[in-house]
Short mmCIF file of C-alpha atoms and ligand atoms in Angstrom, two decimals:
data_model
loop_
_atom_site.label_atom_id
_atom_site.label_comp_id
_atom_site.label_asym_id
_atom_site.label_seq_id
_atom_site.Cartn_x
_atom_site.Cartn_y
_atom_site.Cartn_z
CA MET Q 1 53.69 9.39 -22.31
CA ARG Q 2 55.02 10.54 -18.93
CA LEU Q 3 58.61 10.33 -20.15
CA LEU Q 4 57.79 12.50 -23.16
CA LEU Q 5 56.00 14.94 -20.88
CA GLU Q 6 59.01 15.31 -18.61
CA VAL Q 7 61.38 15.87 -21.52
CA LEU Q 8 59.17 18.37 -23.35
CA ALA Q 9 58.14 20.29 -20.20
CA ASP Q 10 61.14 22.64 -20.63
CA GLY Q 11 59.54 24.16 -23.74
CA VAL Q 12 62.78 23.99 -25.77
CA PHE Q 13 63.35 22.13 -29.04
CA HIS Q 14 64.21 18.42 -28.97
CA SER Q 15 65.32 16.73 -32.18
CA GLY Q 16 63.38 13.84 -33.70
CA GLU Q 17 66.48 11.74 -33.25
CA GLU Q 18 66.66 12.45 -29.50
CA LEU Q 19 62.95 11.76 -28.98
CA GLY Q 20 63.13 8.60 -31.10
CA ARG Q 21 66.01 7.32 -28.96
CA LEU Q 22 64.09 8.13 -25.81
CA LEU Q 23 60.92 6.40 -26.97
CA GLY Q 24 62.71 3.50 -28.65
CA VAL Q 25 61.04 4.19 -32.01
CA SER Q 26 62.16 5.38 -35.43
CA ARG Q 27 62.29 9.11 -36.20
CA SER Q 28 59.29 8.75 -38.48
CA ALA Q 29 57.20 7.19 -35.69
CA VAL Q 30 58.00 10.11 -33.36
CA TRP Q 31 55.49 12.49 -34.95
CA LYS Q 32 52.69 9.93 -34.61
CA GLN Q 33 53.44 9.54 -30.90
CA LEU Q 34 53.60 13.29 -30.46
CA LYS Q 35 50.15 13.65 -32.01
CA ARG Q 36 48.75 11.11 -29.52
CA PHE Q 37 50.59 12.89 -26.71
CA SER Q 38 49.16 16.26 -27.77
CA ALA Q 39 45.58 14.93 -27.92
CA TYR Q 40 45.90 13.10 -24.59
CA TYR Q 41 47.15 16.06 -22.56
CA GLY Q 42 45.52 18.83 -24.58
CA LEU Q 43 48.96 20.41 -25.13
CA GLU Q 44 50.15 22.08 -28.34
CA VAL Q 45 53.34 20.62 -29.83
CA GLN Q 46 55.22 22.69 -32.41
CA ALA Q 47 57.34 21.09 -35.12
CA VAL Q 48 60.01 23.15 -36.89
CA ARG Q 49 62.13 21.71 -39.66
CA GLY Q 50 65.80 21.52 -38.69
CA GLN Q 51 65.06 22.25 -35.01
CA GLY Q 52 62.73 19.50 -33.84
CA TYR Q 53 59.74 19.54 -31.53
CA ARG Q 54 58.74 21.60 -28.53
CA LEU Q 55 55.71 22.50 -26.45
CA ALA Q 56 54.10 25.82 -27.38
CA SER Q 57 54.64 26.86 -23.76
CA PRO Q 58 56.86 25.34 -21.02
CA LEU Q 59 55.24 23.58 -18.06
CA SER Q 60 55.85 23.45 -14.34
CA LEU Q 61 54.97 19.85 -13.43
CA LEU Q 62 53.98 18.82 -9.93
CA LEU Q 63 56.31 16.59 -7.93
CA SER Q 64 55.21 13.03 -7.06
CA SER Q 65 52.71 12.27 -4.27
CA ASP Q 66 55.56 11.11 -2.01
CA GLU Q 67 57.72 14.17 -2.64
CA LEU Q 68 54.76 16.52 -2.08
CA SER Q 69 53.73 14.70 1.11
CA GLN Q 70 57.26 14.99 2.42
CA ARG Q 71 57.67 18.67 1.56
CA ILE Q 72 54.26 19.59 2.94
CA GLY Q 73 54.14 17.29 5.97
CA LEU Q 74 50.62 15.98 5.17
CA THR Q 75 49.57 12.97 3.14
CA CYS Q 76 49.05 14.16 -0.42
CA HIS Q 77 47.40 12.14 -3.20
CA LEU Q 78 48.38 13.40 -6.65
CA TYR Q 79 46.53 12.37 -9.82
CA GLU Q 80 47.46 13.03 -13.41
CA SER Q 81 43.76 13.37 -14.18
CA ILE Q 82 40.67 13.19 -11.95
CA ASP Q 83 37.04 14.29 -12.23
CA SER Q 84 37.22 16.66 -9.24
CA THR Q 85 39.70 16.73 -6.34
CA ASN Q 86 36.78 17.48 -3.98
CA GLN Q 87 34.96 14.42 -5.23
CA GLU Q 88 38.03 12.20 -5.01
CA ALA Q 89 38.87 13.44 -1.50
CA TYR Q 90 35.44 12.42 -0.33
CA ARG Q 91 35.72 9.02 -2.05
CA LEU Q 92 39.00 8.38 -0.22
CA TYR Q 93 37.49 9.53 3.08
CA ALA Q 94 34.48 7.24 2.65
CA LYS Q 95 36.70 4.23 1.90
CA ALA Q 96 38.78 4.19 5.10
CA VAL Q 97 38.89 5.76 8.56
CA HIS Q 98 40.75 9.10 8.55
CA ASP Q 99 41.44 11.06 11.72
CA GLU Q 100 43.89 13.48 10.16
CA PRO Q 101 43.41 15.93 7.29
CA PHE Q 102 44.87 14.91 3.94
CA LEU Q 103 45.31 16.53 0.53
CA VAL Q 104 44.23 15.64 -2.97
CA THR Q 105 45.68 17.45 -5.97
CA ALA Q 106 45.71 16.83 -9.71
CA GLU Q 107 47.39 17.98 -12.90
CA ARG Q 108 43.96 18.23 -14.50
CA GLN Q 109 40.27 17.97 -13.55
CA THR Q 110 37.74 16.68 -16.07
CA ALA Q 111 34.72 17.83 -14.03
CA GLY Q 112 36.08 20.61 -11.80
CA ARG Q 113 33.29 22.20 -9.79
CA GLY Q 114 32.80 25.86 -8.96
CA ARG Q 115 30.27 27.61 -6.74
CA ARG Q 116 26.64 27.87 -7.76
CA GLY Q 117 26.82 24.82 -10.03
CA ARG Q 118 29.45 26.32 -12.31
CA GLU Q 119 32.28 24.46 -14.00
CA TRP Q 120 35.86 25.17 -12.89
CA ILE Q 121 38.13 25.16 -15.96
CA SER Q 122 41.08 22.89 -15.11
CA PRO Q 123 43.55 22.42 -18.00
CA PHE Q 124 46.52 20.07 -17.69
CA ALA Q 125 49.55 21.26 -15.67
CA GLN Q 126 48.55 24.94 -15.72
CA ASN Q 127 46.99 25.73 -12.36
CA ILE Q 128 46.54 24.43 -8.83
CA TYR Q 129 43.55 22.21 -8.11
CA LEU Q 130 43.68 21.26 -4.47
CA THR Q 131 41.41 19.80 -1.82
CA MET Q 132 42.10 19.49 1.89
CA LEU Q 133 39.82 16.87 3.41
CA LEU Q 134 39.13 17.83 6.99
CA PRO Q 135 37.57 15.14 9.21
CA ILE Q 136 35.28 16.67 11.85
CA LYS Q 137 34.78 15.04 15.24
CA ALA Q 138 31.22 14.99 16.60
CA GLY Q 139 29.98 18.48 17.48
CA SER Q 140 33.50 19.75 18.18
CA VAL Q 141 33.72 22.74 15.87
CA CYS Q 142 31.88 25.66 14.42
CA LEU Q 143 32.14 25.70 10.64
CA ASP Q 144 30.51 29.13 10.19
CA GLY Q 145 32.79 31.34 8.16
CA LEU Q 146 35.29 28.55 7.44
CA SER Q 147 35.37 29.40 3.74
CA LEU Q 148 36.31 32.99 4.64
CA SER Q 149 39.11 31.69 6.89
CA VAL Q 150 40.38 29.74 3.88
CA GLY Q 151 40.27 32.98 1.90
CA VAL Q 152 42.54 34.58 4.51
CA ALA Q 153 45.00 31.69 4.04
CA LEU Q 154 45.09 32.27 0.27
CA TYR Q 155 45.49 35.99 0.74
CA ARG Q 156 48.38 35.51 3.19
CA ALA Q 157 50.15 33.05 0.91
CA LEU Q 158 49.71 35.04 -2.30
CA SER Q 159 50.38 38.47 -0.85
CA GLY Q 160 53.93 37.27 -0.13
CA LEU Q 161 54.47 37.25 -3.91
CA GLY Q 162 54.15 41.05 -4.04
CA LEU Q 163 51.24 41.16 -6.52
CA PRO Q 164 49.54 44.50 -7.16
CA ARG Q 165 45.80 44.89 -6.42
CA LEU Q 166 45.36 41.51 -4.73
CA GLY Q 167 42.43 41.09 -2.36
CA LEU Q 168 39.33 39.20 -1.31
CA LYS Q 169 35.77 39.48 -2.51
CA TRP Q 170 32.94 38.17 -0.36
CA PRO Q 171 32.29 35.38 0.20
CA ASN Q 172 35.45 33.67 -0.99
CA ASP Q 173 37.01 34.84 -4.23
CA VAL Q 174 40.56 36.07 -4.56
CA LEU Q 175 40.83 38.89 -7.10
CA LEU Q 176 43.92 40.20 -8.86
CA GLY Q 177 43.54 43.52 -10.67
CA GLY Q 178 39.75 43.18 -10.41
CA ARG Q 179 39.72 39.73 -12.04
CA LYS Q 180 39.21 36.33 -10.47
CA LEU Q 181 42.48 34.62 -9.56
CA ALA Q 182 41.26 31.91 -7.20
CA GLY Q 183 38.06 30.36 -5.88
CA ILE Q 184 37.09 28.24 -2.90
CA LEU Q 185 34.40 25.57 -2.74
CA LEU Q 186 33.57 23.94 0.59
CA GLU Q 187 31.49 20.78 0.51
CA LEU Q 188 30.22 19.28 3.75
CA HIS Q 189 29.58 15.55 4.00
CA GLY Q 190 27.57 14.25 6.94
CA ASP Q 191 26.20 16.02 9.97
CA PRO Q 192 28.75 18.19 11.84
CA GLN Q 193 27.00 17.27 15.11
CA ARG Q 194 28.19 13.70 14.42
CA ASP Q 195 31.24 12.53 12.50
CA ALA Q 196 31.53 14.49 9.28
CA ALA Q 197 34.05 15.75 6.75
CA VAL Q 198 34.57 19.00 4.91
CA ALA Q 199 36.20 19.02 1.50
CA ILE Q 200 37.98 22.38 1.23
CA GLY Q 201 38.48 22.85 -2.51
CA ILE Q 202 40.81 25.53 -3.85
CA GLY Q 203 41.46 26.47 -7.46
CA ILE Q 204 44.20 29.00 -8.29
CA ASN Q 205 45.03 30.18 -11.81
CA VAL Q 206 48.80 29.95 -11.83
CA ASN Q 207 50.30 29.61 -15.32
CA MET Q 208 47.19 29.67 -17.52
CA LEU Q 209 47.37 32.28 -20.30
CA ALA Q 210 44.35 31.42 -22.42
CA ALA Q 211 41.05 29.74 -21.60
CA GLU Q 212 37.37 30.18 -22.22
CA VAL Q 213 36.03 31.15 -18.84
CA ASP Q 214 32.62 32.82 -18.42
CA GLN Q 215 33.95 35.56 -16.14
CA ALA Q 216 36.90 37.96 -16.05
CA TRP Q 217 39.93 36.01 -14.78
CA ALA Q 218 43.62 36.48 -14.10
CA SER Q 219 46.57 34.18 -13.51
CA LEU Q 220 49.78 34.69 -11.55
CA ARG Q 221 51.81 34.27 -14.73
CA MET Q 222 49.90 37.04 -16.52
CA VAL Q 223 51.04 39.49 -13.87
CA ALA Q 224 54.47 38.05 -13.02
CA GLY Q 225 55.35 37.71 -16.73
CA ARG Q 226 57.03 34.35 -16.19
CA LEU Q 227 56.25 30.69 -15.55
CA LEU Q 228 55.78 29.99 -11.84
CA ASP Q 229 56.83 26.88 -9.93
CA ARG Q 230 53.51 25.29 -8.93
CA ASN Q 231 55.13 23.14 -6.24
CA PHE Q 232 56.38 26.26 -4.50
CA ILE Q 233 52.95 27.94 -4.68
CA LEU Q 234 51.24 24.75 -3.47
CA GLU Q 235 53.55 24.56 -0.48
CA LEU Q 236 52.94 28.23 0.39
CA ILE Q 237 49.17 27.72 0.21
CA VAL Q 238 49.09 24.55 2.29
CA ARG Q 239 51.28 26.08 5.00
CA GLU Q 240 48.92 29.06 5.43
CA LEU Q 241 45.87 26.83 5.05
CA GLN Q 242 47.00 24.61 7.92
CA LEU Q 243 47.56 27.66 10.14
CA CYS Q 244 44.22 29.31 9.33
CA VAL Q 245 42.22 26.09 9.66
CA GLU Q 246 43.88 25.46 13.02
CA GLN Q 247 43.03 29.01 14.18
CA HIS Q 248 39.47 28.62 12.93
CA LEU Q 249 38.94 25.24 14.62
CA ALA Q 250 40.30 26.57 17.90
CA ASN Q 251 38.50 29.94 18.03
CA GLY Q 252 36.07 30.20 15.10
CA PHE Q 253 36.08 32.80 12.30
CA ILE Q 254 36.29 35.61 14.85
CA ALA Q 255 40.03 34.85 15.08
CA LEU Q 256 40.45 35.89 11.43
CA GLN Q 257 37.58 38.34 11.00
CA SER Q 258 39.56 41.59 11.13
CA GLU Q 259 42.28 40.21 8.85
CA TRP Q 260 39.59 39.23 6.35
CA GLN Q 261 38.08 42.71 6.49
CA ARG Q 262 41.42 44.38 5.86
CA ALA Q 263 41.86 42.26 2.72
CA HIS Q 264 38.31 42.88 1.46
CA LEU Q 265 38.47 44.97 -1.70
CA TRP Q 266 34.88 46.17 -1.66
CA HIS Q 267 34.66 47.60 1.83
CA GLY Q 268 32.55 50.77 1.77
CA GLN Q 269 31.37 50.15 -1.80
CA GLN Q 270 27.79 50.23 -3.05
CA VAL Q 271 26.99 46.64 -4.10
CA ARG Q 272 24.21 44.41 -5.39
CA LEU Q 273 23.67 41.03 -3.83
CA SER Q 274 21.62 38.56 -5.80
CA SER Q 275 20.17 35.12 -5.36
CA GLY Q 276 18.22 33.97 -8.40
CA GLU Q 277 15.54 36.60 -9.01
CA HIS Q 278 16.06 38.38 -5.69
CA MET Q 279 18.32 41.38 -5.42
CA GLN Q 280 19.44 43.57 -2.52
CA GLU Q 281 21.47 46.75 -2.64
CA GLY Q 282 23.57 48.37 0.03
CA VAL Q 283 26.99 49.57 1.17
CA VAL Q 284 29.46 46.96 2.45
CA GLU Q 285 30.10 47.43 6.17
CA GLY Q 286 32.19 44.26 6.60
CA VAL Q 287 31.39 40.75 7.81
CA ASP Q 288 30.12 39.48 11.14
CA GLN Q 289 31.55 36.70 13.33
CA THR Q 290 29.85 34.00 11.24
CA GLY Q 291 31.21 35.36 7.95
CA ALA Q 292 27.85 36.86 6.89
CA LEU Q 293 28.09 40.02 4.76
CA LEU Q 294 26.96 43.22 6.49
CA LEU Q 295 25.17 45.66 4.21
CA ARG Q 296 24.05 49.13 5.23
CA GLN Q 297 20.58 49.75 3.80
CA GLY Q 298 19.45 53.21 4.87
CA GLU Q 299 19.47 53.31 8.68
CA GLN Q 300 19.78 49.54 9.03
CA VAL Q 301 22.71 47.13 8.81
CA VAL Q 302 21.54 43.74 7.57
CA ALA Q 303 23.51 40.45 7.59
CA PHE Q 304 23.36 38.17 4.54
CA SER Q 305 24.72 34.66 4.18
CA GLY Q 306 24.28 31.61 1.96
CA GLY Q 307 26.26 29.74 -0.68
CA GLU Q 308 24.01 30.80 -3.56
CA LEU Q 309 24.56 34.52 -3.17
CA SER Q 310 26.47 36.49 -5.74
CA LEU Q 311 27.96 39.93 -5.16
CA ARG Q 312 28.59 42.69 -7.73
CA LEU Q 313 29.54 46.33 -7.60
CA ALA Q 314 26.38 48.41 -8.08
CA HIS Q 315 27.89 50.50 -10.91
CA ASP Q 316 29.09 47.36 -12.74
CA SER Q 317 26.46 46.59 -15.34
C1 BTN W 1 34.44 29.03 -7.25
O1 BTN W 1 33.50 28.87 -8.04
O2 BTN W 1 34.90 30.15 -7.04
C2 BTN W 1 35.04 27.85 -6.53
C3 BTN W 1 36.04 27.13 -7.37
C4 BTN W 1 36.69 25.95 -6.68
C5 BTN W 1 37.52 25.10 -7.61
C6 BTN W 1 38.30 24.06 -6.89
S1 BTN W 1 39.53 23.30 -7.91
C7 BTN W 1 39.83 22.11 -6.69
C8 BTN W 1 38.47 21.73 -6.11
N1 BTN W 1 37.86 20.67 -6.89
C9 BTN W 1 36.76 21.08 -7.51
O3 BTN W 1 36.04 20.39 -8.25
N2 BTN W 1 36.51 22.37 -7.22
C10 BTN W 1 37.50 22.91 -6.30
#
């Protein structure tokens, strides 16, 4: 299957004869194999008489674990398919002693997790699904605002691509043209006063053009108008992530607070903040040193924090 994937990734036609030779089967058996291939990866294969077979859309495949580890300078575990990179990162951490951060990435997630119990749509070879597992030494660091520091890393990395209307939305979404481009999910394992680990999960819509997602979304390819090299984007992200995590661990979120505020798209806007049935309204005044959202409500400025909170513009029905 992998061989077929690598040949078809270019999105151009390959004759039945060529594919048959490659797979060591007759031309008539090629179509059967392609059907299995298509079902396995969830990829559409087009067949045109006289031209051959091609993928409906070309793919940018990730390099191997070894190549990624070498390019990035951190151990990177790559999977063709995994339930969730956050889940797998924690499984690896629990199995053996790890003093250094490591990465887990995958071509597809079968149970990708989003914030507030949502699913994160993770089709094969389209986007980036990445977790950095960060081991925490007993009581050594303050994790407040870490997810916002990760947001700064994504903003830095992606703003280098020259995308219009890119910015952050509290607490940790990256928006492109008002739609969700990337999300961050931090999961803490253990007690940070003792030995613990944080799984920093990042999902970025890179080459996806169609998907059923229950919120307005964007991908880099939609705006760039071309297929993007996911290895290049991954490398950009990890480089900025390492820098921001280092800054955060050394000095806390305060080191990145003003940069976060400059990238926040909803500064000064009238917003609604909800948690289940409860709703608050106010004008965004920024974030404090712990990453809590500051809302002006009349004469008062009130700080709000918590993973279950959801923010909307007040005029957005
Ligand atoms: C959000 O809801 O905004 C957070 C989405 C986080 C998705 C990423 S994809 C890689 C990592 N593994 C997961 O299961 N979730 C995170």
